[in-house]
PDB file of C-alpha atoms in Angstrom:
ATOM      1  CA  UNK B   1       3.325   8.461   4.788  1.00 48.00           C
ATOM      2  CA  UNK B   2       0.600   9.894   2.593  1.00 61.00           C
ATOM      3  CA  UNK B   3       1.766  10.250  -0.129  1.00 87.00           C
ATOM      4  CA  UNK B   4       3.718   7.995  -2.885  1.00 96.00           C
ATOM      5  CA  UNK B   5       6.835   6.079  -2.193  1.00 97.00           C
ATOM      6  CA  UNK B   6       9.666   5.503  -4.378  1.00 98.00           C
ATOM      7  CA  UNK B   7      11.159   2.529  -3.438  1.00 98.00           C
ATOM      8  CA  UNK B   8      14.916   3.461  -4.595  1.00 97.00           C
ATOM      9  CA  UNK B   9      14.442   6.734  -3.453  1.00 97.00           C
ATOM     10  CA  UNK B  10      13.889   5.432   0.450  1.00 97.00           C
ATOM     11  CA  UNK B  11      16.733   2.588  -0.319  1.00 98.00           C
ATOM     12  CA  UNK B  12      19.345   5.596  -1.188  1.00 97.00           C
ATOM     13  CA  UNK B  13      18.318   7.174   2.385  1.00 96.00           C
ATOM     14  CA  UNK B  14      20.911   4.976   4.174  1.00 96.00           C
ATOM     15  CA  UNK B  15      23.791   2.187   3.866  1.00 97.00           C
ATOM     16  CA  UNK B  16      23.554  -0.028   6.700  1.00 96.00           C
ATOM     17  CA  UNK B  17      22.892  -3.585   6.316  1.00 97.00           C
ATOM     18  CA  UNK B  18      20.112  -5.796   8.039  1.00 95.00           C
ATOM     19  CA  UNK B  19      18.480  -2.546   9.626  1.00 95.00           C
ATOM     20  CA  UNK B  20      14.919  -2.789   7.408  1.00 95.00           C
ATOM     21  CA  UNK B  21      13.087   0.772   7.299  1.00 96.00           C
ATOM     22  CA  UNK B  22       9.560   0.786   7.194  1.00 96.00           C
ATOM     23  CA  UNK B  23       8.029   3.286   4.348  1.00 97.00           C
ATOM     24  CA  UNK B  24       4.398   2.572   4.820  1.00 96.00           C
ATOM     25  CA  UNK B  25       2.140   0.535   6.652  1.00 95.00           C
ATOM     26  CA  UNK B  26      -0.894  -1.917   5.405  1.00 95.00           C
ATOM     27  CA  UNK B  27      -3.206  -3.214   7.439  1.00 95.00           C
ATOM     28  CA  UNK B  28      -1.544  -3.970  10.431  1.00 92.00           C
ATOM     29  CA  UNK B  29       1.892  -4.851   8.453  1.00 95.00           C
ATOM     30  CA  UNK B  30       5.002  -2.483   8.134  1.00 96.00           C
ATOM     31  CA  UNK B  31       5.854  -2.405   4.498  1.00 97.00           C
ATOM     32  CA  UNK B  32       9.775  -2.484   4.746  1.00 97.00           C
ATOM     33  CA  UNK B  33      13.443  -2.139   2.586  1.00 98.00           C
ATOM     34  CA  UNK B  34      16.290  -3.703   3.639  1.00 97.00           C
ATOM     35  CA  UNK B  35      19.900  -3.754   2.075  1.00 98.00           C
ATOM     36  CA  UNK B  36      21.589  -6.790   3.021  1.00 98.00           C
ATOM     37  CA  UNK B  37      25.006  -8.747   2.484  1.00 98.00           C
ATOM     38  CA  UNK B  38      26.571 -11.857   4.541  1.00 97.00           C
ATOM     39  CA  UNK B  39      24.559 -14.063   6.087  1.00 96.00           C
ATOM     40  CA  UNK B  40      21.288 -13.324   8.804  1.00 95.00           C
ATOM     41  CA  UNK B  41      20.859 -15.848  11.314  1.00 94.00           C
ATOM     42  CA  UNK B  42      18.458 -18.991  10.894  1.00 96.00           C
ATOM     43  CA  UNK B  43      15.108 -17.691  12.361  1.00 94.00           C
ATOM     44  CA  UNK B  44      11.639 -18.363  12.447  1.00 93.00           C
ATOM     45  CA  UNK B  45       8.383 -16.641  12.977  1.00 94.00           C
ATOM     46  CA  UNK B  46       5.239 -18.685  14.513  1.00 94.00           C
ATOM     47  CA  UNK B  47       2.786 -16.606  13.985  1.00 93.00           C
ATOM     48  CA  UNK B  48       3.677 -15.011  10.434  1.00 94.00           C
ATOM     49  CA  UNK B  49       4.372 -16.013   6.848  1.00 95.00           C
ATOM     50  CA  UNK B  50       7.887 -13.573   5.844  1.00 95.00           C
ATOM     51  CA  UNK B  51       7.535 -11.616   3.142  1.00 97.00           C
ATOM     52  CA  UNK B  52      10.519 -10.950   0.559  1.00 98.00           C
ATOM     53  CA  UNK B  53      10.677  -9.378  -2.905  1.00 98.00           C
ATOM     54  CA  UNK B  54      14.046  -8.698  -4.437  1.00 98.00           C
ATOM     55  CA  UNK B  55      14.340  -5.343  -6.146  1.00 98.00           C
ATOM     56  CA  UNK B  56      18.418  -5.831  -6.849  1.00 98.00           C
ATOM     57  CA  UNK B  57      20.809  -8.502  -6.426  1.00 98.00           C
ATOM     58  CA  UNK B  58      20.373 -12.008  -5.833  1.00 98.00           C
ATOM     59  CA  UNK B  59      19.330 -13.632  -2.411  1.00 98.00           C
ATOM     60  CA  UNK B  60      19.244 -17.478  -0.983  1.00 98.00           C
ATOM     61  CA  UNK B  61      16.724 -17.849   1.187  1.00 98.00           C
ATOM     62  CA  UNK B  62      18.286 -20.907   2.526  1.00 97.00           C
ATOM     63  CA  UNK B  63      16.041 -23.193   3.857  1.00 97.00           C
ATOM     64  CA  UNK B  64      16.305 -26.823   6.013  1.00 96.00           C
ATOM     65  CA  UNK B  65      16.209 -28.689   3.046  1.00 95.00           C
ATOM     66  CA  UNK B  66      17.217 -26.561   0.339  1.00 96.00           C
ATOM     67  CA  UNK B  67      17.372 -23.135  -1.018  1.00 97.00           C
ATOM     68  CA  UNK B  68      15.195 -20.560  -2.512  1.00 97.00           C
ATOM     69  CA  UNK B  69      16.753 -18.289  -4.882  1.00 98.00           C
ATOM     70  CA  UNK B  70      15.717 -14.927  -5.878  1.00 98.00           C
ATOM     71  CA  UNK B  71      17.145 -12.361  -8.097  1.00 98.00           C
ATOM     72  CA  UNK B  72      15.262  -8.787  -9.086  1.00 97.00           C
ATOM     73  CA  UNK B  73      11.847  -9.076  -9.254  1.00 97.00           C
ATOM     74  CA  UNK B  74      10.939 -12.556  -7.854  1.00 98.00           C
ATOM     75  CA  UNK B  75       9.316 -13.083  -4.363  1.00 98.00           C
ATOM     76  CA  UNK B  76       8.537 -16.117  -2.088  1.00 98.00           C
ATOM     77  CA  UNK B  77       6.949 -16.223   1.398  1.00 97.00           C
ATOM     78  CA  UNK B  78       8.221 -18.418   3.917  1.00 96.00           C
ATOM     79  CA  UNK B  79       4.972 -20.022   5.262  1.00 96.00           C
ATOM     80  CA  UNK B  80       5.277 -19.590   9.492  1.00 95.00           C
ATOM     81  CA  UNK B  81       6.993 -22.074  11.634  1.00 96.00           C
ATOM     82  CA  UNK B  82       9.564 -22.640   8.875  1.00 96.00           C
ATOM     83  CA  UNK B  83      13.572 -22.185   9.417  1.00 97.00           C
ATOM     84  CA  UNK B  84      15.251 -19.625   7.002  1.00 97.00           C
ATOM     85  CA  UNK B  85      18.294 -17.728   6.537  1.00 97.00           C
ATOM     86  CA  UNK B  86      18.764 -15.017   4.356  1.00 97.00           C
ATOM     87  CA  UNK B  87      22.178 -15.157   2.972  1.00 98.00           C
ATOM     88  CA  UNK B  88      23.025 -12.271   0.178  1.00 98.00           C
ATOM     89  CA  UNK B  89      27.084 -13.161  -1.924  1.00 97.00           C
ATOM     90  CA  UNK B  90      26.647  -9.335  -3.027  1.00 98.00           C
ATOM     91  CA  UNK B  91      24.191  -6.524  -1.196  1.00 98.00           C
ATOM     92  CA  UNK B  92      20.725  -7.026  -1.914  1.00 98.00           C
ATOM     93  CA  UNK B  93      17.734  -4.857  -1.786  1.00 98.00           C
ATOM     94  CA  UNK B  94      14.920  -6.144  -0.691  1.00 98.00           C
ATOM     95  CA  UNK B  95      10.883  -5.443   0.094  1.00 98.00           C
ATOM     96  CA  UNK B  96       9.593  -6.937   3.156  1.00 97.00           C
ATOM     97  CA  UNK B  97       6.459  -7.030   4.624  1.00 96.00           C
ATOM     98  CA  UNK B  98       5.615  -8.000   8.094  1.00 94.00           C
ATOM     99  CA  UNK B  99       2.950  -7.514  11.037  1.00 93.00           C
ATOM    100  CA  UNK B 100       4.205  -4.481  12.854  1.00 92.00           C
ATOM    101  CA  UNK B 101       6.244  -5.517  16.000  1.00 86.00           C
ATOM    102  CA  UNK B 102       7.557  -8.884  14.838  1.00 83.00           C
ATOM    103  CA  UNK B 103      11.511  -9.222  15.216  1.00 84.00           C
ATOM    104  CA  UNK B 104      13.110  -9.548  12.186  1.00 83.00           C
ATOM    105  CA  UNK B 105      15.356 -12.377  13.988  1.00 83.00           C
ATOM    106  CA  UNK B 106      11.926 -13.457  16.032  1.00 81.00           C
ATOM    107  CA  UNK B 107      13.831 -12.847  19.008  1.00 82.00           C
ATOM    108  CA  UNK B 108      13.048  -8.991  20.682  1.00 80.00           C
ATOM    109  CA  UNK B 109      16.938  -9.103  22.064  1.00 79.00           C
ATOM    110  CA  UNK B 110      18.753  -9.734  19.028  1.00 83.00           C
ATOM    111  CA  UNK B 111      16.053  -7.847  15.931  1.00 84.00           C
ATOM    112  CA  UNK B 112      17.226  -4.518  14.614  1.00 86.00           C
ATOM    113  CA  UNK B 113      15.003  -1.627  15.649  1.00 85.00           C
ATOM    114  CA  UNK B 114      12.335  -0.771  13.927  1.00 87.00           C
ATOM    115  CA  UNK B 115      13.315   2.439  11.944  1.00 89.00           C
ATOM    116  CA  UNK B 116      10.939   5.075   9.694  1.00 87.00           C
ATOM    117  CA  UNK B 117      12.197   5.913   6.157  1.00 81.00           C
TER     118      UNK B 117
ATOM    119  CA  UNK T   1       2.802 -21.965  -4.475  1.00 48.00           C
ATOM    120  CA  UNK T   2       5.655 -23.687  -2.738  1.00 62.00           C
ATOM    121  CA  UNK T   3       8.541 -21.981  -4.735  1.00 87.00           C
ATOM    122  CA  UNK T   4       9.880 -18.811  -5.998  1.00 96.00           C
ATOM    123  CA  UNK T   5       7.583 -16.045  -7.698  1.00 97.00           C
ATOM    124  CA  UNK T   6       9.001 -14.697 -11.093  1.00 98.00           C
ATOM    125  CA  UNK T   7       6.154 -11.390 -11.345  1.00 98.00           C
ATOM    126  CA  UNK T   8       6.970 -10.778 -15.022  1.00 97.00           C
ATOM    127  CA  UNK T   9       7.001 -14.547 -15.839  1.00 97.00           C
ATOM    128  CA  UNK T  10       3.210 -14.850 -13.955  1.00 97.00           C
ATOM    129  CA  UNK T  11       2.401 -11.105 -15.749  1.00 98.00           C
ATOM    130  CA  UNK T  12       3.295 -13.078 -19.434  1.00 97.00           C
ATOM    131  CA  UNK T  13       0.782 -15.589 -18.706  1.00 96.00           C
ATOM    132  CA  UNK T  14      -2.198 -13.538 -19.556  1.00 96.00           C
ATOM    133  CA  UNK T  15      -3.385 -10.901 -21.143  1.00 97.00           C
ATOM    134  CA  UNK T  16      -6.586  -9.739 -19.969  1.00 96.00           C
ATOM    135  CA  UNK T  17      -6.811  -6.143 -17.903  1.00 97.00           C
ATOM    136  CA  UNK T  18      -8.190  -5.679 -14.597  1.00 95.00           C
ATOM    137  CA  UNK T  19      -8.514  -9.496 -13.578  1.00 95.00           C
ATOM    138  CA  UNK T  20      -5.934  -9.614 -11.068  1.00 95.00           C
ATOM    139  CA  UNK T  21      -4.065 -13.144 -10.683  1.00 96.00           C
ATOM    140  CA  UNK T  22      -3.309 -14.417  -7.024  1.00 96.00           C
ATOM    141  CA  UNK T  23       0.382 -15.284  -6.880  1.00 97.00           C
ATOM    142  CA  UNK T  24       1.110 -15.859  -3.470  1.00 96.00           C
ATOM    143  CA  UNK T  25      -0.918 -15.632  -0.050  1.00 95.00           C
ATOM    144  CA  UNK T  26       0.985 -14.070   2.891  1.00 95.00           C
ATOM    145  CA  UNK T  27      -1.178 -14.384   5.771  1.00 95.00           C
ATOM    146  CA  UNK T  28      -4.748 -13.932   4.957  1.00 92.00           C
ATOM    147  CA  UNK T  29      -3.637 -11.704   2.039  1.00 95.00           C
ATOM    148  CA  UNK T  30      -3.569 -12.960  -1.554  1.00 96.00           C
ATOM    149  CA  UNK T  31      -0.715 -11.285  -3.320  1.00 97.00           C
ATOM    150  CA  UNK T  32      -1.871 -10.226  -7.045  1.00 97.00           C
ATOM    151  CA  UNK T  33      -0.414  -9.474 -10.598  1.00 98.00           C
ATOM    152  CA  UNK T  34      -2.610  -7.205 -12.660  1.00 97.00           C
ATOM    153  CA  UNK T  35      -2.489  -5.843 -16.254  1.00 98.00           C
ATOM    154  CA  UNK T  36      -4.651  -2.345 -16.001  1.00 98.00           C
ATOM    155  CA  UNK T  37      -5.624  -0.260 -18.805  1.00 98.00           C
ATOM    156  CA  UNK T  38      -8.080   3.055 -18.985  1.00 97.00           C
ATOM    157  CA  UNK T  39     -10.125   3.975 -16.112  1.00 96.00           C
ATOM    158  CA  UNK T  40     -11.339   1.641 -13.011  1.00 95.00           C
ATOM    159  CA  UNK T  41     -14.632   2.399 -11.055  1.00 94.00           C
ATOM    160  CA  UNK T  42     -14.537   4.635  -8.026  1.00 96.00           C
ATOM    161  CA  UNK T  43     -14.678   2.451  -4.926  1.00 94.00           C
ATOM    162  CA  UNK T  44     -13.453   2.405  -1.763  1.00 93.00           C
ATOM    163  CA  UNK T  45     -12.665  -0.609   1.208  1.00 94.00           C
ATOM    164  CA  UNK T  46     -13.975  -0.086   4.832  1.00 94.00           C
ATOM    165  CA  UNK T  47     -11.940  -3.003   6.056  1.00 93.00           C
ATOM    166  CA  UNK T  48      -8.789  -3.073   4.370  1.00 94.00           C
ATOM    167  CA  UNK T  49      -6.123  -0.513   3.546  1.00 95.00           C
ATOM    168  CA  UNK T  50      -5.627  -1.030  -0.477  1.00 95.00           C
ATOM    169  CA  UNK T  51      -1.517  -2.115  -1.662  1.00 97.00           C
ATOM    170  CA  UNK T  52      -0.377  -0.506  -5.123  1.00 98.00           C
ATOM    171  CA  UNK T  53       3.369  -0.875  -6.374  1.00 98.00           C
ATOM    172  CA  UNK T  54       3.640  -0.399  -9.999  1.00 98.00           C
ATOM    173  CA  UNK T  55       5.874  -3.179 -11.952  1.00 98.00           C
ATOM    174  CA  UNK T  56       5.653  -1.097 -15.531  1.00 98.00           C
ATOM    175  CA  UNK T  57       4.145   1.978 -16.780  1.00 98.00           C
ATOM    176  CA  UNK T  58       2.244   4.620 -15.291  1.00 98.00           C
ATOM    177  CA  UNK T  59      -0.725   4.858 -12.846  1.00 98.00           C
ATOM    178  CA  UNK T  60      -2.775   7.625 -11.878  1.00 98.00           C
ATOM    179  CA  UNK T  61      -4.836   6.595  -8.289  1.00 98.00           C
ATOM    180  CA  UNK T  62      -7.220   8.939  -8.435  1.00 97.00           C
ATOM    181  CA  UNK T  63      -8.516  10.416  -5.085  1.00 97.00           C
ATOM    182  CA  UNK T  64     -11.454  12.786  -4.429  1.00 96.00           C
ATOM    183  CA  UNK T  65      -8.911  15.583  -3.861  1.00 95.00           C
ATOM    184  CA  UNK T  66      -5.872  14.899  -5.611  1.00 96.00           C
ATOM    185  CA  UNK T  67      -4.473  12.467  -8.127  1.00 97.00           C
ATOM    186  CA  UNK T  68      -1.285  10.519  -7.056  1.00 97.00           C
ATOM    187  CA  UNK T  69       0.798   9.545  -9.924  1.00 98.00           C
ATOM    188  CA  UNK T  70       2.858   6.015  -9.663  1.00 98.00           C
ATOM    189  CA  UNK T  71       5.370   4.616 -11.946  1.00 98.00           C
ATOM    190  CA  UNK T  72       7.506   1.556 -12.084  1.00 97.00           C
ATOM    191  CA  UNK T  73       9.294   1.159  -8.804  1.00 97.00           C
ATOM    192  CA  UNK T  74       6.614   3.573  -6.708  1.00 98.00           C
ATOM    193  CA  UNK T  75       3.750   2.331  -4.723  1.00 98.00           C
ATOM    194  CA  UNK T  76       0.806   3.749  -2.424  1.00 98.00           C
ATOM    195  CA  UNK T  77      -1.380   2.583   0.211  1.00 97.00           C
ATOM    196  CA  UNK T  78      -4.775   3.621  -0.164  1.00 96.00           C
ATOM    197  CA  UNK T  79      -5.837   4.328   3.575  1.00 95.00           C
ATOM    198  CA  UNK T  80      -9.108   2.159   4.312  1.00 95.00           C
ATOM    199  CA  UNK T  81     -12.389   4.294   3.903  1.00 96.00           C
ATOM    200  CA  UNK T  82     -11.172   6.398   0.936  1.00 96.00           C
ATOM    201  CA  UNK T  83     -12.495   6.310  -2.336  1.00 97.00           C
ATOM    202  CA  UNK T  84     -10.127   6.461  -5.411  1.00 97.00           C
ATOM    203  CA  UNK T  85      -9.864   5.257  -8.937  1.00 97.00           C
ATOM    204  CA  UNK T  86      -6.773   4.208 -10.612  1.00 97.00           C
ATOM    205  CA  UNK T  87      -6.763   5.143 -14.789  1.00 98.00           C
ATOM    206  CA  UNK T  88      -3.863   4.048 -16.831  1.00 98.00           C
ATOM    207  CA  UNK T  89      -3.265   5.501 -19.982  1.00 97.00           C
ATOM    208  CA  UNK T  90      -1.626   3.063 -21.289  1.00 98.00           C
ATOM    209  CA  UNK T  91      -1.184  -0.381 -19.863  1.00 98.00           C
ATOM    210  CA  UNK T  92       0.422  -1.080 -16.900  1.00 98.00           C
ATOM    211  CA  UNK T  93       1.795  -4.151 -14.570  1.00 98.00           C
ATOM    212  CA  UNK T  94       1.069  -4.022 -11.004  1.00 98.00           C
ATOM    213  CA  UNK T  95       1.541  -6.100  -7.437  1.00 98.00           C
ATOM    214  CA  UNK T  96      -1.594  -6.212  -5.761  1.00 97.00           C
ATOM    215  CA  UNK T  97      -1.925  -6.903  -1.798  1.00 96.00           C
ATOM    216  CA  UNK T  98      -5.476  -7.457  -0.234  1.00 94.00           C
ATOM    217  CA  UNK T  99      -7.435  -9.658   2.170  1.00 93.00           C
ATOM    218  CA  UNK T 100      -8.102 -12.663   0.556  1.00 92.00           C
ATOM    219  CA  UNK T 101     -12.104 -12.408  -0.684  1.00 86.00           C
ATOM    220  CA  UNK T 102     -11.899  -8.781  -0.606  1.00 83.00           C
ATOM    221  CA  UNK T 103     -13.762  -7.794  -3.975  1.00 84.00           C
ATOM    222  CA  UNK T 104     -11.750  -5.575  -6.425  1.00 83.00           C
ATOM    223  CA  UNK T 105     -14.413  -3.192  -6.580  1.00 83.00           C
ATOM    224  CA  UNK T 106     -15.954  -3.530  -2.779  1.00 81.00           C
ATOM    225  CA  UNK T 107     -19.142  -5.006  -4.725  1.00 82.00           C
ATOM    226  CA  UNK T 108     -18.766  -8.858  -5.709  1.00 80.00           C
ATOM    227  CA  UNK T 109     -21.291  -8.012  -7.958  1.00 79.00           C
ATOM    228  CA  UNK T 110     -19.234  -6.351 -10.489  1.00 83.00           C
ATOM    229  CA  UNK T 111     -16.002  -7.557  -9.061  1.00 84.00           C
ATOM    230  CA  UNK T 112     -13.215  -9.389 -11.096  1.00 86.00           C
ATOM    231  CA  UNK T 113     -13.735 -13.389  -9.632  1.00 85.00           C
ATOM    232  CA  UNK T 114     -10.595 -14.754  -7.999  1.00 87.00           C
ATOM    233  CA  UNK T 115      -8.005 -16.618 -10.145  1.00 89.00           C
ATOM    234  CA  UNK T 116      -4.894 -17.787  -9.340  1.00 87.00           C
ATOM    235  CA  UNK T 117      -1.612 -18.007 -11.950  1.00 81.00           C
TER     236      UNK T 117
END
């Protein structure tokens, strides 16, 4: 990871949904793409805001009391302690950025692995 | 800040290069737009790795040993500790992640004050 990342070039790596792979690391964060479609479960994390930026599609970021939603190039963090749930009508690439370790469903049994790109 | 983030709506907003505008905080992170044009000051960050993903143009983050080249879609991490300089030929849009009261230039002497759009 020392050199420059091209974002598309790590997103045309692999297919799978909801499996994010980490390209770089800040500060203690994993800097992460993700290709998703369907629905992800309604999660929180405590101890983190979430971090999404859409590079294609369009995503709801549904949340308790109404939804966020995003299409290429607009972001929004979902302060912690607040329900969400991702929910993508077409596959949508996305840049995430969390603390390294963190679930992505905040729960260790059900969170995809994390995975290098 | 309690909705979505449109980057090239926030980047219309203003003009002026090298003030970065705070767009979002994720954690103890403000996440910045930034119009840069021509050469920055060498300078490096003890404390904090340094987030670059270019939005538009072309950015050269110049190192001590090499230069890494970014364009829109591409982004670096500047490892904490090393000194670079990023020079833009021409003008360029970029997202911005650092601790929040980190100075742009690791000097708040010369460094660009906070402002948020």
């Amino acid at each position: 990871m020392n050199d420059k990342i091209d974002l598309s070039a790590k997103l045309e790596s692999f297919s799978e949904h909801w499996s994010p792979r980490t390209v770089a690391q800040f500060n203690n964060c994993d800097v992460m793409v993700v290709k998703v479609k369907g629905e992800f479960v309604w999660h929180k994390h405590d101890d983190t805001d979430d971090f999404f930026l859409v590079l294609k599609g369009k995503l709801d970021i549904q949340l308790r009391d109404r939804t966020v939603t995003l299409e290429s190039g607009q972001m929004y963090i979902v302060p912690r302690g607040v329900e969400h749930r991702p929910v993508a009508q077409e596959e949508v690439h996305l840049l995430l950025i969390e603390p390294t370790g963190i679930p992505n469903t905040d729960d260790a049994l059900t969170a995809a692995p994390r995975k290098l790109a």
